[in-house]
PDB file of C-alpha atoms in Angstrom:
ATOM      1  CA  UNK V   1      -4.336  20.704  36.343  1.00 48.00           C
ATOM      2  CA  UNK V   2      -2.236  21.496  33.485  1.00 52.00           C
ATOM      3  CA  UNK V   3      -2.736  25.358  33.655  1.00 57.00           C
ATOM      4  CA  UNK V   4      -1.139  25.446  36.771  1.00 76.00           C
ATOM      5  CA  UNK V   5       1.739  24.044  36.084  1.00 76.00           C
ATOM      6  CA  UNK V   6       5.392  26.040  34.946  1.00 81.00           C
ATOM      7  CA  UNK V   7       5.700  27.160  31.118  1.00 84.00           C
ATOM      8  CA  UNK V   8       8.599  24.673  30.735  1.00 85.00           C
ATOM      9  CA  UNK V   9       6.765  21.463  32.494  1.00 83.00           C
ATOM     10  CA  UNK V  10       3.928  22.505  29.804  1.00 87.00           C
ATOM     11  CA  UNK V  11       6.139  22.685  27.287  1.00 89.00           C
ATOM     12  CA  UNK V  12       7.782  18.928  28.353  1.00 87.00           C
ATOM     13  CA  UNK V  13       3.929  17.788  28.580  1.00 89.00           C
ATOM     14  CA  UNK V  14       3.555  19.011  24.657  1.00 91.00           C
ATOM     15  CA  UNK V  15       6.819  16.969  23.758  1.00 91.00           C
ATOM     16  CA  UNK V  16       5.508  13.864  25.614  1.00 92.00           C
ATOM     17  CA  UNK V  17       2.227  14.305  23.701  1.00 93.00           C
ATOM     18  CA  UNK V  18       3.815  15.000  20.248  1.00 94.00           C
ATOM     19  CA  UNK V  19       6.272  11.786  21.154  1.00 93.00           C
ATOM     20  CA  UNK V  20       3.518   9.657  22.286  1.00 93.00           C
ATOM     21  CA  UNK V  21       1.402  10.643  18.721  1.00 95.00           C
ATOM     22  CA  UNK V  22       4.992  10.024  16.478  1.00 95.00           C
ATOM     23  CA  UNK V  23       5.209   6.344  18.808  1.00 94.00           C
ATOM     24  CA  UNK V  24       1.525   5.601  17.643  1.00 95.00           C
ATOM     25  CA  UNK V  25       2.070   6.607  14.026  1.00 97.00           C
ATOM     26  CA  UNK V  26       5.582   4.248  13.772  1.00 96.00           C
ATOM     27  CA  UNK V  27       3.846   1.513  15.377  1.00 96.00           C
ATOM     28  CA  UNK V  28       1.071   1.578  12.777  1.00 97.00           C
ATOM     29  CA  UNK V  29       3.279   1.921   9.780  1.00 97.00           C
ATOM     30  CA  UNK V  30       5.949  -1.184  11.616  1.00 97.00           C
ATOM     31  CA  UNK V  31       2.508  -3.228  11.666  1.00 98.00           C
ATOM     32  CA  UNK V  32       1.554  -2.405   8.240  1.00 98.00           C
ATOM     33  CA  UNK V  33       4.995  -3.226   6.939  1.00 97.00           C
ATOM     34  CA  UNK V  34       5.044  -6.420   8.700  1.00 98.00           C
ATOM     35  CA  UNK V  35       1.332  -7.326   7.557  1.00 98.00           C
ATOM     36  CA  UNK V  36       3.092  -6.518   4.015  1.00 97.00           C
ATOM     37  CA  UNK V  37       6.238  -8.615   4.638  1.00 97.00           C
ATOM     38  CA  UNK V  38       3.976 -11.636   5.768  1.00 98.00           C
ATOM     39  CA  UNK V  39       2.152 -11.439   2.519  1.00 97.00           C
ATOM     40  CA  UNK V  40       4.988 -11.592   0.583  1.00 96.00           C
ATOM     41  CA  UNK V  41       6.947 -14.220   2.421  1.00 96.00           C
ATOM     42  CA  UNK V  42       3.299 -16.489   1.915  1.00 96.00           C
ATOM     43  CA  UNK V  43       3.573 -15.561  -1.772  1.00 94.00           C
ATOM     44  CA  UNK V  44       6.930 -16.576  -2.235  1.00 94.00           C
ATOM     45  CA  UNK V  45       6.462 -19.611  -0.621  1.00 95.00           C
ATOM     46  CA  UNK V  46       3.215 -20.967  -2.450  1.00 93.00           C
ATOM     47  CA  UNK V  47       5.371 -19.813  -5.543  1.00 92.00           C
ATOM     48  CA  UNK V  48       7.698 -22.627  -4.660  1.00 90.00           C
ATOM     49  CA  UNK V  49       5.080 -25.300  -5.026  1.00 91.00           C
ATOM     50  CA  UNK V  50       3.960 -23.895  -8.430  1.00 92.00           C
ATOM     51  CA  UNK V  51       5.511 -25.792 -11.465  1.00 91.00           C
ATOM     52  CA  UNK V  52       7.364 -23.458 -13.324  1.00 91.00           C
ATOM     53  CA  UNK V  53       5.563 -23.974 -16.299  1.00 90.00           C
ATOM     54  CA  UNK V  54       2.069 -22.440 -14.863  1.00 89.00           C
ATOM     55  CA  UNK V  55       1.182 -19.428 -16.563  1.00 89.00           C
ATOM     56  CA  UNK V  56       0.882 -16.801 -13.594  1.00 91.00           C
ATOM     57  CA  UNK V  57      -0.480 -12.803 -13.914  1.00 91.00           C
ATOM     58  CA  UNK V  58       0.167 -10.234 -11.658  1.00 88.00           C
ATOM     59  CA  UNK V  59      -1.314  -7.484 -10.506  1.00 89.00           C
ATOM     60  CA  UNK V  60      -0.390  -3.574 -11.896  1.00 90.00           C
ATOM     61  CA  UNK V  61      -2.931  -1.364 -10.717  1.00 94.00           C
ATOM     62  CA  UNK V  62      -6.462  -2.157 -12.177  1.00 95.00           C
ATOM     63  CA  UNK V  63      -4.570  -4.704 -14.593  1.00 95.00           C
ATOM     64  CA  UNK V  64      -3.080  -8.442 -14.273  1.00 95.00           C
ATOM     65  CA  UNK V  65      -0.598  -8.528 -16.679  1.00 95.00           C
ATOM     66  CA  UNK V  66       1.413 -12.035 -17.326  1.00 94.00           C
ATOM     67  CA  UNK V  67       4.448 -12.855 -16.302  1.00 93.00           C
ATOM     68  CA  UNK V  68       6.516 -15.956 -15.924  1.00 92.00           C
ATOM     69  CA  UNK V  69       7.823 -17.819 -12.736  1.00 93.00           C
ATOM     70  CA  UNK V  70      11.175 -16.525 -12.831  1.00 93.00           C
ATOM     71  CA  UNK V  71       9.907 -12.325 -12.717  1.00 93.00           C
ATOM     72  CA  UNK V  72       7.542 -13.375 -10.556  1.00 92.00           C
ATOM     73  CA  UNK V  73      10.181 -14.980  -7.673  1.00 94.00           C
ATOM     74  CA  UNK V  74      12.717 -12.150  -8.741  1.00 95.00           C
ATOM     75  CA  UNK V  75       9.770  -9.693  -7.387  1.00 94.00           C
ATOM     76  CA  UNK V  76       8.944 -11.155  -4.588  1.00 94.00           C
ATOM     77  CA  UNK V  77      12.318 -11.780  -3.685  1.00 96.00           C
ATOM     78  CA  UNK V  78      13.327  -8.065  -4.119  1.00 97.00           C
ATOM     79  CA  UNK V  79       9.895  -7.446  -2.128  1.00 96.00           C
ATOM     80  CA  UNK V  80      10.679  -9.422   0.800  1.00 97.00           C
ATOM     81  CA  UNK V  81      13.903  -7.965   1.139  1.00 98.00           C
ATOM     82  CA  UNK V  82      12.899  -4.182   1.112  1.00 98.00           C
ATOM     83  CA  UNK V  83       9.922  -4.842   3.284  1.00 98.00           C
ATOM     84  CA  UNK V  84      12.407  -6.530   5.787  1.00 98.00           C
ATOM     85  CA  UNK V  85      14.473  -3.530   5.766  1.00 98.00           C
ATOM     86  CA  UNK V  86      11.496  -1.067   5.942  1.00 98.00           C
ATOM     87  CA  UNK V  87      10.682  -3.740   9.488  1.00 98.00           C
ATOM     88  CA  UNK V  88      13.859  -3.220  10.759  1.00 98.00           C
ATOM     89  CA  UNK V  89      14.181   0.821  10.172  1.00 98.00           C
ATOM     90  CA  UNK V  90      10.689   0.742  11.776  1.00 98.00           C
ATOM     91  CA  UNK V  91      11.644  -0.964  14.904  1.00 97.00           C
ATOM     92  CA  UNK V  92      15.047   1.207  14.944  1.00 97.00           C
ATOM     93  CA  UNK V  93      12.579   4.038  15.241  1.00 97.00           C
ATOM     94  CA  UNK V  94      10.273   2.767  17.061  1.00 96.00           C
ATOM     95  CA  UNK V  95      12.840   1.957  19.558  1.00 96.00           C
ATOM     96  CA  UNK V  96      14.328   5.629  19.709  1.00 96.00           C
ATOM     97  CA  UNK V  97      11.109   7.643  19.863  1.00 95.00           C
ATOM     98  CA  UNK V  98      10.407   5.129  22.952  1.00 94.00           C
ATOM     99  CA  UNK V  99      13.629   6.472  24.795  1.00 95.00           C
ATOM    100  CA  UNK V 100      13.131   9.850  23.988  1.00 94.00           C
ATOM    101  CA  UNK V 101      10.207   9.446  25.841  1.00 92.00           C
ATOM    102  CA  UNK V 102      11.249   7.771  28.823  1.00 93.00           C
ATOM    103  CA  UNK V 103      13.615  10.530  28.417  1.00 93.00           C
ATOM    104  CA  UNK V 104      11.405  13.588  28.716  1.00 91.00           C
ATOM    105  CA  UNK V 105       9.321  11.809  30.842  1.00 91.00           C
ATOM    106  CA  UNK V 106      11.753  11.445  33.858  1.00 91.00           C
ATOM    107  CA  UNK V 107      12.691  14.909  32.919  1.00 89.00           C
ATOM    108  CA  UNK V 108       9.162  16.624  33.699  1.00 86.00           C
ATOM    109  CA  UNK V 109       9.106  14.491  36.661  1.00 88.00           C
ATOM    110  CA  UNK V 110      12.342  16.042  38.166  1.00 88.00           C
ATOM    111  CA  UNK V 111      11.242  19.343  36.943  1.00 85.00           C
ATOM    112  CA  UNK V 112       8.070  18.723  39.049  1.00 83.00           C
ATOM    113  CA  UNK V 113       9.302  17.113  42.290  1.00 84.00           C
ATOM    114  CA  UNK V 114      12.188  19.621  42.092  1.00 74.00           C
ATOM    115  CA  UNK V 115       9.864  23.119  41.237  1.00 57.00           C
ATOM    116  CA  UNK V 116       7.832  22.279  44.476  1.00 47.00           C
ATOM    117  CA  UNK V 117       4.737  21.885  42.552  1.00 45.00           C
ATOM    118  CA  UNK V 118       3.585  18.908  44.292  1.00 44.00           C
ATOM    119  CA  UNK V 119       3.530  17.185  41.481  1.00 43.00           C
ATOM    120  CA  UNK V 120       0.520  16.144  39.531  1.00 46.00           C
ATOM    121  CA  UNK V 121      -0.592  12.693  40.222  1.00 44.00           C
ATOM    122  CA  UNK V 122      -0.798  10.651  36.802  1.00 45.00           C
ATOM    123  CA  UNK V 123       2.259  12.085  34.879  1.00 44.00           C
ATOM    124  CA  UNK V 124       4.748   9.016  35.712  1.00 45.00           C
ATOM    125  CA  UNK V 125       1.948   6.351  35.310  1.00 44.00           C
ATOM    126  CA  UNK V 126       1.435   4.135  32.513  1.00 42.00           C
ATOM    127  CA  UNK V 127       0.058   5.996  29.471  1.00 46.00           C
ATOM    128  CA  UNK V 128       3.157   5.692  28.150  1.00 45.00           C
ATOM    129  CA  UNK V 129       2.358   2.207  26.749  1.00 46.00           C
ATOM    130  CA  UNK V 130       4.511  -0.341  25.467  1.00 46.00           C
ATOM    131  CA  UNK V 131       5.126   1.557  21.878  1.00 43.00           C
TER     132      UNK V 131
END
């Protein structure tokens, strides 16, 4: 079906496909970040129920190295926060890519309703997904 239709609806059908691989790819890395975020917020809060006395180790590669309570709730801390920032960019993102397209989208669909090509059936349904 696709060889018959225009050069520019094919080229609007590559952008939708490039668009729909770029939603999939921010989606993963927005889950990741929150899996990430989660982790840290649990950390930080079992930290508060640690006397601050315990000796504690953390993690550096292949290594736990010691540390005491203070560094330790000054990382997380500084963890939470970036990881909340890296959420938000992510959904930002997310949010645009998911415009551009319903954007395009609509677009080929004029194109083809407009260019008399009958229109392909399939190109307006969902497959789009909820990003």
């Amino acid at each position: 079906m696709q060889g018959n239709l225009p050069p520019e609806a094919q080229e609007k059908l590559e952008e939708l496909q490039d668009l729909q691989e770029k939603a999939q790819q921010v989606a993963a890395q927005k889950q990741q970040a929150e899996t990430q975020l989660q982790e840290a917020e649990t950390a930080l809060n079992e930290l508060e129920d640690i006397d601050e006395d315990t000796g504690m180790y953390r993690r550096v590669g292949e290594l736990l190295v010691q540390t005491d309570y203070a560094d330790a709730q000054d990382d997380l801390e500084e963890k939470v926060d970036s990881l909340e920032i890296r959420v938000e960019t992510l959904e930002k993102q997310e949010e645009r890519v998911q415009e551009q397209f319903e954007e395009l989208q609509t677009e080929l669909q004029n194109m083809l309703q407009g260019g008399g090509a009958g229109g392909p059936g399939g190109m307006g349904g969902p497959g789009a997904g909820g990003a």
